[in-house]
C-alpha positions as YAML, in Angstrom:
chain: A
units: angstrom
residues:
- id: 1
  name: UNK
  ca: [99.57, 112.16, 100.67]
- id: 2
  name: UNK
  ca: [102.19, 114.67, 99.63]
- id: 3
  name: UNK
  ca: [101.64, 118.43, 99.11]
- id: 4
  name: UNK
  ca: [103.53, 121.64, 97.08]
- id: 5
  name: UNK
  ca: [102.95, 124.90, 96.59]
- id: 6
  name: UNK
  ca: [104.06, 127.16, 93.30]
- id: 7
  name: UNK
  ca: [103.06, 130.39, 92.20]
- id: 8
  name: UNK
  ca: [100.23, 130.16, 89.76]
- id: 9
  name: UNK
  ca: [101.52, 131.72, 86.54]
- id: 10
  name: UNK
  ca: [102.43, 130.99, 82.69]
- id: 11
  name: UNK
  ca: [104.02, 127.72, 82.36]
- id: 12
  name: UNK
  ca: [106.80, 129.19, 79.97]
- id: 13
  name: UNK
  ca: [108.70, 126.56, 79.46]
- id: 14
  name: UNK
  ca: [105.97, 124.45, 79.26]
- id: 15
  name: UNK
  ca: [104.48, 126.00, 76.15]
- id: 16
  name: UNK
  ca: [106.86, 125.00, 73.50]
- id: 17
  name: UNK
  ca: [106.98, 121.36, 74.62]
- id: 18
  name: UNK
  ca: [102.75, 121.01, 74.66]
- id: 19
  name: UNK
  ca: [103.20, 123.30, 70.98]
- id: 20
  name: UNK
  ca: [105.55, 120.50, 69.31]
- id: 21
  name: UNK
  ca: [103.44, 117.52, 70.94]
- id: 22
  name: UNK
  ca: [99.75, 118.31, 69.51]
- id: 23
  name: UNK
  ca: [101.95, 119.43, 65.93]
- id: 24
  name: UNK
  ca: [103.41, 116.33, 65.72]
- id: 25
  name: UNK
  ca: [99.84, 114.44, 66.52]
- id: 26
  name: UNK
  ca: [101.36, 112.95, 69.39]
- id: 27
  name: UNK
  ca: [97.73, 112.86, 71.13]
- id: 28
  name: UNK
  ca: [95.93, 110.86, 68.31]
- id: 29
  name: UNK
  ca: [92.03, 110.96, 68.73]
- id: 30
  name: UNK
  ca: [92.43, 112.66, 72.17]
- id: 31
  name: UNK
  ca: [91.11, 116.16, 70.64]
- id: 32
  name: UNK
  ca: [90.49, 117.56, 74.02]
- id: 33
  name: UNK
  ca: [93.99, 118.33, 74.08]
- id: 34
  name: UNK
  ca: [93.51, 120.94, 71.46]
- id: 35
  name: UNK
  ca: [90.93, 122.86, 73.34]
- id: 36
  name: UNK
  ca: [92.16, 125.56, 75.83]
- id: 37
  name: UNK
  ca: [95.70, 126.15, 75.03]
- id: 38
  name: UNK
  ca: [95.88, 129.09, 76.80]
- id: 39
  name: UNK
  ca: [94.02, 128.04, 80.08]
- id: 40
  name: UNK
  ca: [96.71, 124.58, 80.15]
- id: 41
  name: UNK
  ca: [99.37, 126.73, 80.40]
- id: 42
  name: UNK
  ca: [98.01, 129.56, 82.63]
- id: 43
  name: UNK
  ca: [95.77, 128.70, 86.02]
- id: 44
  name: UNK
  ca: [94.92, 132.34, 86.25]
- id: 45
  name: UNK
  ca: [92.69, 132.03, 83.71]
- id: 46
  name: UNK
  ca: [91.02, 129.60, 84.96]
- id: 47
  name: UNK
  ca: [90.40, 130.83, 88.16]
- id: 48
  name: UNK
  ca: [89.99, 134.08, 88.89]
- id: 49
  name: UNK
  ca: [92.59, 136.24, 91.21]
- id: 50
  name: UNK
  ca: [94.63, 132.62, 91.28]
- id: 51
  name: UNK
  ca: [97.95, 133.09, 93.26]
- id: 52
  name: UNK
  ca: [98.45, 129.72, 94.39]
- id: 53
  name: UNK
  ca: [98.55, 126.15, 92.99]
- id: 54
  name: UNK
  ca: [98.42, 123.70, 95.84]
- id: 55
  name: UNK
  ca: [99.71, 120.08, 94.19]
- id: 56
  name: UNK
  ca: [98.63, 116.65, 96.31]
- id: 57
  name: UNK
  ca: [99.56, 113.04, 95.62]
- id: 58
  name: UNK
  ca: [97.79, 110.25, 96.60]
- id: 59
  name: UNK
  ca: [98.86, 107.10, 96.64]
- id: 60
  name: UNK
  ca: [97.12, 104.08, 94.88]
- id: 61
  name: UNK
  ca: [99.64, 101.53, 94.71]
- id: 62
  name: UNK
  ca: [97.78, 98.38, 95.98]
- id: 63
  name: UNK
  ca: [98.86, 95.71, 98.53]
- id: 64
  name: UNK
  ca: [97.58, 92.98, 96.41]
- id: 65
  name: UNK
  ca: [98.18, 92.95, 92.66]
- id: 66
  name: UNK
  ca: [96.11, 90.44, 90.10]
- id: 67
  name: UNK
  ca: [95.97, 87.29, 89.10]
- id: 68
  name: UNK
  ca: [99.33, 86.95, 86.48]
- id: 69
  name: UNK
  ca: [97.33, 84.22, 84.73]
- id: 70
  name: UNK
  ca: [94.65, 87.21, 83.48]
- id: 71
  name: UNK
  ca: [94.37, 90.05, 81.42]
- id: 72
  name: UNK
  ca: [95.76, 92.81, 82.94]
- id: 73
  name: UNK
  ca: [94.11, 96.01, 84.70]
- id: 74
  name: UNK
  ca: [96.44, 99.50, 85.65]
- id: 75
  name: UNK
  ca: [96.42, 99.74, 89.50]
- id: 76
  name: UNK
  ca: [95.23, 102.92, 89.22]
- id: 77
  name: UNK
  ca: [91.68, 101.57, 88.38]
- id: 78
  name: UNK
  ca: [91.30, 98.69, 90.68]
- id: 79
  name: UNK
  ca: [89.30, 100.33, 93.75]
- id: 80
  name: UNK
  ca: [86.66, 103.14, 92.98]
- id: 81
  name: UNK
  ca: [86.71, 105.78, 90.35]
- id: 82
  name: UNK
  ca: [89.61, 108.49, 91.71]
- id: 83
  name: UNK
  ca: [87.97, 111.30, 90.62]
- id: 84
  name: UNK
  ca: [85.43, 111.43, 92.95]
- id: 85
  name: UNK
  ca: [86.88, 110.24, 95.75]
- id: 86
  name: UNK
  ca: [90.12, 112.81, 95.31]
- id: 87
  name: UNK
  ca: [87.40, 115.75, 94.70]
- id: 88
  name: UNK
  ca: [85.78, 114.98, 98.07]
- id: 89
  name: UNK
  ca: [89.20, 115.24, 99.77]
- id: 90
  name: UNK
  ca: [90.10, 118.53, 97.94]
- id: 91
  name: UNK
  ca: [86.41, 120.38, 98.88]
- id: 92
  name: UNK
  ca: [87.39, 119.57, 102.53]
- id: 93
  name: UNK
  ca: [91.05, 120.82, 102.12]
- id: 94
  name: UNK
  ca: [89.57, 123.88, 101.05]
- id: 95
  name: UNK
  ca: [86.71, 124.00, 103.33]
- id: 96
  name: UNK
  ca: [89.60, 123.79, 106.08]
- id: 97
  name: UNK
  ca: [91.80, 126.49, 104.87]
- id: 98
  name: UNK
  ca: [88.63, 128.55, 104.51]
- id: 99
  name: UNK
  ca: [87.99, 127.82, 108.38]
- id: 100
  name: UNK
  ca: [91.40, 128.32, 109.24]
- id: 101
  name: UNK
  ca: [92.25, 131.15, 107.20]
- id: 102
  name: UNK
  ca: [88.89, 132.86, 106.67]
- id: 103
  name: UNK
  ca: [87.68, 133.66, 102.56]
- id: 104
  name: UNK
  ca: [89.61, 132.24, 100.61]
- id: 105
  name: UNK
  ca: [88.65, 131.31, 96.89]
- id: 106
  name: UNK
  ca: [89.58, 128.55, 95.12]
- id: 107
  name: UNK
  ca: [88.77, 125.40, 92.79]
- id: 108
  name: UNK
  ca: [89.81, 122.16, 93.25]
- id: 109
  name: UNK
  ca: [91.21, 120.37, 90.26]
- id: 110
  name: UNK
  ca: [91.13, 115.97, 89.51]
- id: 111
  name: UNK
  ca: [92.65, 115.63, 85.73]
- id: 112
  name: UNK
  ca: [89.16, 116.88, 84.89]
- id: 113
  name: UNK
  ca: [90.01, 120.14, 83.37]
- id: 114
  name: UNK
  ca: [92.84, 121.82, 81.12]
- id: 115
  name: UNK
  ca: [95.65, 121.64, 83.88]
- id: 116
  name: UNK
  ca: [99.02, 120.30, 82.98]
- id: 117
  name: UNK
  ca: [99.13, 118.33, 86.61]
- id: 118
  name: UNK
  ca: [102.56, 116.74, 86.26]
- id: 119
  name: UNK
  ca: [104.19, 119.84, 85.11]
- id: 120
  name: UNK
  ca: [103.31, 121.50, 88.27]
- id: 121
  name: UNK
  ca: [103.90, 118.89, 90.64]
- id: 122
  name: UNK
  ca: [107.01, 119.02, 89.60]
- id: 123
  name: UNK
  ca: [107.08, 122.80, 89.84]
- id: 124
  name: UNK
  ca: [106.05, 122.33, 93.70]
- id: 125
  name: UNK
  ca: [108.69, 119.73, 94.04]
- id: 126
  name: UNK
  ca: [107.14, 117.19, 94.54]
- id: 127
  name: UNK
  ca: [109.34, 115.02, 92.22]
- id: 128
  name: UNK
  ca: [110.69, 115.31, 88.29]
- id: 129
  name: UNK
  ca: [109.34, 114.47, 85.49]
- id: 130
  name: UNK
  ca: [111.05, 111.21, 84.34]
- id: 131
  name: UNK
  ca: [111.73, 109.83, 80.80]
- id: 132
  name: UNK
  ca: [108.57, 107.70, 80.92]
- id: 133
  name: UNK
  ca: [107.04, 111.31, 81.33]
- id: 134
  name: UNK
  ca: [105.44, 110.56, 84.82]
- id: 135
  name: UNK
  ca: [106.08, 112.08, 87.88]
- id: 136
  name: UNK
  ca: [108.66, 110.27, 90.06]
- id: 137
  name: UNK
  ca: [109.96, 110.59, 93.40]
- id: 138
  name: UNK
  ca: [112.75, 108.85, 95.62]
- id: 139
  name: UNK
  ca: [110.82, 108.25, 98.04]
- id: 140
  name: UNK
  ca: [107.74, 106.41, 96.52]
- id: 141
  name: UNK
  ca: [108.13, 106.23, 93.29]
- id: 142
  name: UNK
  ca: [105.24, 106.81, 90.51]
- id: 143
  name: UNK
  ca: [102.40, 105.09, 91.58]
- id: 144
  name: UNK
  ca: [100.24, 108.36, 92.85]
- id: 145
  name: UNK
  ca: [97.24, 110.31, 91.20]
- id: 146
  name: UNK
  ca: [97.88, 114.13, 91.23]
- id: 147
  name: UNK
  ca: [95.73, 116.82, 91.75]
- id: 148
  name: UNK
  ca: [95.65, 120.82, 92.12]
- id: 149
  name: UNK
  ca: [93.84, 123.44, 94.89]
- id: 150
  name: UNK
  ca: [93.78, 126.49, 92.57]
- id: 151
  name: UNK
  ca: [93.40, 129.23, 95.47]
- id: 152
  name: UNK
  ca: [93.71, 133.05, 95.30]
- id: 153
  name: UNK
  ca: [96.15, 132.91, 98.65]
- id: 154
  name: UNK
  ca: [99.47, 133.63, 98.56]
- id: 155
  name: UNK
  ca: [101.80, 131.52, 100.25]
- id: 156
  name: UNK
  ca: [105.27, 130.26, 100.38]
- id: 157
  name: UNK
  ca: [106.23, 128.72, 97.52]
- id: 158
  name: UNK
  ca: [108.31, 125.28, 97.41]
- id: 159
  name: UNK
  ca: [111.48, 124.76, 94.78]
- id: 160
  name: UNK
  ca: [112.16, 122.45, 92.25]
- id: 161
  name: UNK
  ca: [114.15, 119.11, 92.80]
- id: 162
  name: UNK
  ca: [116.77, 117.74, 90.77]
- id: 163
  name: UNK
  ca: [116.22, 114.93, 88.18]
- id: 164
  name: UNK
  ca: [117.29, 111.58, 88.99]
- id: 165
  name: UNK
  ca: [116.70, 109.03, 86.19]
- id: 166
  name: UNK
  ca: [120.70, 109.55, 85.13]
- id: 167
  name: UNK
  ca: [121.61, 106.89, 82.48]
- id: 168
  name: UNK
  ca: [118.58, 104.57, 83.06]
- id: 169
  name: UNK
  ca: [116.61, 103.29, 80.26]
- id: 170
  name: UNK
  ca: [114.60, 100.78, 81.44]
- id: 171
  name: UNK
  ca: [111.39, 102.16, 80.62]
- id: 172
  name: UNK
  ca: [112.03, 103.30, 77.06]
- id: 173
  name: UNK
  ca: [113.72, 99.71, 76.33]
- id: 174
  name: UNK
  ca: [110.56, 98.55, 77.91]
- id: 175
  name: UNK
  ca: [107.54, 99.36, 76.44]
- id: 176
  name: UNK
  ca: [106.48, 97.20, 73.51]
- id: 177
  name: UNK
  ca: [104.99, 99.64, 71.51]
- id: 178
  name: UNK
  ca: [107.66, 102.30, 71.53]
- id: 179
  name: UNK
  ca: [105.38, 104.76, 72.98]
- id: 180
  name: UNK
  ca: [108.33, 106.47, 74.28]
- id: 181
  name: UNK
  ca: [110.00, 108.43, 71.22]
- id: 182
  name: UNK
  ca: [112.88, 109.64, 73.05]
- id: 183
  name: UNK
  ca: [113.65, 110.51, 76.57]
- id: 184
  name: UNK
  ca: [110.94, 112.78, 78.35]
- id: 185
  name: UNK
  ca: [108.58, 112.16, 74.68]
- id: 186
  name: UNK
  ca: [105.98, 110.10, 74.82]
- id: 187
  name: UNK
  ca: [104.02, 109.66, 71.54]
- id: 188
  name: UNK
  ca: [100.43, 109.23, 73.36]
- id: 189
  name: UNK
  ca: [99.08, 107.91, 69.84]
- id: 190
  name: UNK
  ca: [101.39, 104.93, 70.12]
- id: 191
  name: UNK
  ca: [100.43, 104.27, 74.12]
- id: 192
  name: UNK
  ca: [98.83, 100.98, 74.89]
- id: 193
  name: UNK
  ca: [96.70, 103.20, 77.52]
- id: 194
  name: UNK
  ca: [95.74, 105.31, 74.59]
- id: 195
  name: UNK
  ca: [94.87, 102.07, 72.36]
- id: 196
  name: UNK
  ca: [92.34, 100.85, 75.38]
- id: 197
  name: UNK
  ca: [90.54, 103.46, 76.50]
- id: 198
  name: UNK
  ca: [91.00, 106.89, 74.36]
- id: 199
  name: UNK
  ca: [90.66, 105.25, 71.31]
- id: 200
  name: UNK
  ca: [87.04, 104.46, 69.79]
- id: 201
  name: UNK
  ca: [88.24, 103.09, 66.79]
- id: 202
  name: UNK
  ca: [89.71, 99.61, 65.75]
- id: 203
  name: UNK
  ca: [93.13, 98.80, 67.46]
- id: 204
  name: UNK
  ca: [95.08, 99.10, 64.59]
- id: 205
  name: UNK
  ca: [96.02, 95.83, 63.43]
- id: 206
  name: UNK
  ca: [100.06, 96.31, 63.51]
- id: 207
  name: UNK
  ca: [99.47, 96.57, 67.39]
- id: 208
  name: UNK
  ca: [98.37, 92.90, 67.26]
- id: 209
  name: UNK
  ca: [100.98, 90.53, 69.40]
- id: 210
  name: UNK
  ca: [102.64, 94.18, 71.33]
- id: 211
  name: UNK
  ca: [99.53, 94.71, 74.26]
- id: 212
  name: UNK
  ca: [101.30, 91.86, 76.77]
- id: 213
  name: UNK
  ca: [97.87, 90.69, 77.98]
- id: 214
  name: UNK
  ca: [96.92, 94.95, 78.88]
- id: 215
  name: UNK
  ca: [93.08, 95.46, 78.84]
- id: 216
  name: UNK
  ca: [92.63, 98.81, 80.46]
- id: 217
  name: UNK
  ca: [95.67, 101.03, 80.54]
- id: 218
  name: UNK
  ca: [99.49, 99.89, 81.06]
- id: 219
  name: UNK
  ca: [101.50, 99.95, 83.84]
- id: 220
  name: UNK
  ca: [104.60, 98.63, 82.20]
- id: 221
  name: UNK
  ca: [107.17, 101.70, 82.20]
- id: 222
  name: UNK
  ca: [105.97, 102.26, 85.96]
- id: 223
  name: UNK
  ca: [106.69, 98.39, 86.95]
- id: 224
  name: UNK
  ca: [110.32, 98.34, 85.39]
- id: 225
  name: UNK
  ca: [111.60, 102.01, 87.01]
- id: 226
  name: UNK
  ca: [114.07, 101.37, 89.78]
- id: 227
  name: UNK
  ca: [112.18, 104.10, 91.81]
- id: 228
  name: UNK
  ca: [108.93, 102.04, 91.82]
- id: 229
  name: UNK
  ca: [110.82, 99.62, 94.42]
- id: 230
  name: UNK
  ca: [110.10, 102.07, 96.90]
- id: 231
  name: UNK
  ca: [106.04, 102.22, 96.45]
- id: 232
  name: UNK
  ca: [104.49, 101.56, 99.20]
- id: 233
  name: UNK
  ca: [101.03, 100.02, 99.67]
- id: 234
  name: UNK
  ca: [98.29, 103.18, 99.53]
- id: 235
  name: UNK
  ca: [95.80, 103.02, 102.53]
- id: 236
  name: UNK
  ca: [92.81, 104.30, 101.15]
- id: 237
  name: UNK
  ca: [90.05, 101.95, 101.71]
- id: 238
  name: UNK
  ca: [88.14, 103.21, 98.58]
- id: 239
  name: UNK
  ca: [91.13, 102.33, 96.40]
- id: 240
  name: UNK
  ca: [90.70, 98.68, 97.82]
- id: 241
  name: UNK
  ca: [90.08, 96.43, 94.76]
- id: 242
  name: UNK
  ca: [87.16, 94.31, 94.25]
- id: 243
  name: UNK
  ca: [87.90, 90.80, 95.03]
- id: 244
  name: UNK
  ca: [87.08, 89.83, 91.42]
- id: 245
  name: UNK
  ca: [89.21, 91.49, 89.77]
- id: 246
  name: UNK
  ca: [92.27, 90.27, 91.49]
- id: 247
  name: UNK
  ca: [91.32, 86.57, 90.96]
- id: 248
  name: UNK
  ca: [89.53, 86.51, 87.69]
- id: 249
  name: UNK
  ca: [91.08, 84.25, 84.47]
- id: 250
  name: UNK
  ca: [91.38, 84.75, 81.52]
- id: 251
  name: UNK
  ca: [88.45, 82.90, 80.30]
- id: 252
  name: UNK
  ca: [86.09, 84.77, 82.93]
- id: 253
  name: UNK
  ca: [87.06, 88.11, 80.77]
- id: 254
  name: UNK
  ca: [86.75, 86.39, 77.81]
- id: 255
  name: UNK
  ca: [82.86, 85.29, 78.63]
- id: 256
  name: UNK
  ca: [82.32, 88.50, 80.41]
- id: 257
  name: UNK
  ca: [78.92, 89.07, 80.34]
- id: 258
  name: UNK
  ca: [77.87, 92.93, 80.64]
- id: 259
  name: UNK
  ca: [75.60, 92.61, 83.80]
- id: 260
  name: UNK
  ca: [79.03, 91.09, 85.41]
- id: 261
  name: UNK
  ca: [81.26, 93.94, 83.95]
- id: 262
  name: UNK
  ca: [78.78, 96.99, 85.55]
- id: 263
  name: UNK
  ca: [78.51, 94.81, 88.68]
- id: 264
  name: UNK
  ca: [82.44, 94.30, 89.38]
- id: 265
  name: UNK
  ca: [83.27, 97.79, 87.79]
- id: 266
  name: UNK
  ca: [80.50, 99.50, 89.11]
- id: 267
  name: UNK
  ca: [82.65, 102.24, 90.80]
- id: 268
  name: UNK
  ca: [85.58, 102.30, 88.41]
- id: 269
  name: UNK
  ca: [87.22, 104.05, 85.88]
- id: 270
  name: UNK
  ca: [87.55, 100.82, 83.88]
- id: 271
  name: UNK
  ca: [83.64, 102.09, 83.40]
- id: 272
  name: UNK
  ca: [85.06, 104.52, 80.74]
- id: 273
  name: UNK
  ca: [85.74, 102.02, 78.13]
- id: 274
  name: UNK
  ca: [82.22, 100.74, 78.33]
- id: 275
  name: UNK
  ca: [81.02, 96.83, 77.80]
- id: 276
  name: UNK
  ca: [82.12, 96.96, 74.07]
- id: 277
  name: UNK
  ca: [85.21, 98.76, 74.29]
- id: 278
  name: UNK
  ca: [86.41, 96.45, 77.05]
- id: 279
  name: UNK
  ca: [85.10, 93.55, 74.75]
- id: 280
  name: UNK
  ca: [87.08, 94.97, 71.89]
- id: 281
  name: UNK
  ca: [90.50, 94.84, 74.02]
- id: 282
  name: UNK
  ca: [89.66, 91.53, 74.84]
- id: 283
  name: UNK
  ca: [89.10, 90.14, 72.08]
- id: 284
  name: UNK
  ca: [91.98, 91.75, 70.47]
- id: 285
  name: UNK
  ca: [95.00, 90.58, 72.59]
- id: 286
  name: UNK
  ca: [93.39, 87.18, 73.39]
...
């Protein structure tokens, strides 16, 4: 786990780029991205007296990746569902500065809630925001959930690093949907993440032949940047996958039944997509 500390504030330069994004549609069906402008750009309204955001990473980058012969999975969903296991490691950070420190307010923050994470990780320093638009570092790479202790302490505040993507294209020439408009731009609409689990729609049909056997999520503009050959393997027990997953075929998704899909993603987020949405994906790149 990494940690860094900025002032909790407006997000200035922030605003213009979130402004242009929704304007241009670049979030498709993902309306939630409308809501709360204000409160994306600005912690201290949503938590009251806020001085301090406290970024964390966590690493989920697994020791064991799946079956190539299958439809594919993003690591970040094969153990259980990171939201609650991050939460329960951000009450007990707080319950600890609390005990250290005495009362100290706060909320604790798992990409549930208007918070533009990335943006202030990267504000902490705790890496840049790379032309795939994902947090990188040098030492690690991307593979890492982020998440925020909004606190009314002030501390010491940690500086921004340098970017260090240079010439490298790799994951704009990558991605087979061109997801990636231009450097730093990622048209979410376009994103095969988007396409399998925020979309409730039909896939649209000029998609067909461009998924590269993805069911749930995409991984592919993590797997081709030169940073990611520095992940590490995480060791969180909780992120563990279940054994099923890594060594299922094709053909077992295909005859999925729906008992076997809430059994073997019981604890997931792969649970978002529901039986039929996962069907749909399925049955679309197959």
């Amino acid at each position: 786990m990494a940690c860094g500390i900025s002032k909790a504030g407006f997000l200035e330069q922030e605003a213009p780029r979130l402004e242009n994004w929704l304007n241009k549609n670049q979030h498709g069906q993902m309306s939630y991205m409308e809501n709360n402008f204000d409160k994306r750009l600005n912690p201290t309204l949503l938590v009251d007296g806020a001085k301090s955001v406290v970024s964390l990473l966590l690493n989920y980058y697994p020791s064991e990746i799946q079956n190539q012969e299958s439809y594919k999975i993003s690591k970040y969903a094969y153990g259980q569902d990171y939201h609650s296991v991050i939460k329960d490691k951000l009450k007990e950070l707080l319950f600890s500065i609390q005990e250290n420190i005495g009362a100290v307010d706060g909320r604790a923050f798992v990409d549930s809630a208007p918070i533009l994470d990335k943006a202030w990780a990267a504000k902490s320093g705790l890496g840049w925001i790379g032309k795939n638009s994902n947090l990188l570092t040098q030492q690690v790479g991307s593979f890492y959930f982020i998440a925020e202790l909004i606190i009314d302490l002030e501390l010491e505040y940690d500086h921004v690093i340098t970017d260090h993507c240079g010439t490298c294209t790799a994951c704009i020439d990558s991605c087979p949907t061109e997801a990636i408009v231009a450097p730093y731009i990622v048209d979410g609409s376009k994103c095969i993440s988007y396409f399998t689990i925020e979309l409730k729609d039909n896939i649209p049909a000029e998609m067909k032949g461009k998924f590269d056997d993805w069911a749930f999520g995409c991984d592919i503009c993590q797997d081709v940047c030169p940073w990611n050959k520095f992940s590490k393997p995480h060791n969180e027990p909780l992120f563990n996958p279940n054994p099923e997953i890594l060594s299922m075929t094709k053909t077992d998704w295909e005859e999925i039944t729906e008992e076997t899909f809430k059994s073997v993603f019981k604890n997931s987020a792969v649970k978002r997509t529901k039986f039929e949405g996962f069907k749909r994906n399925i049955n679309f790149i197959k």
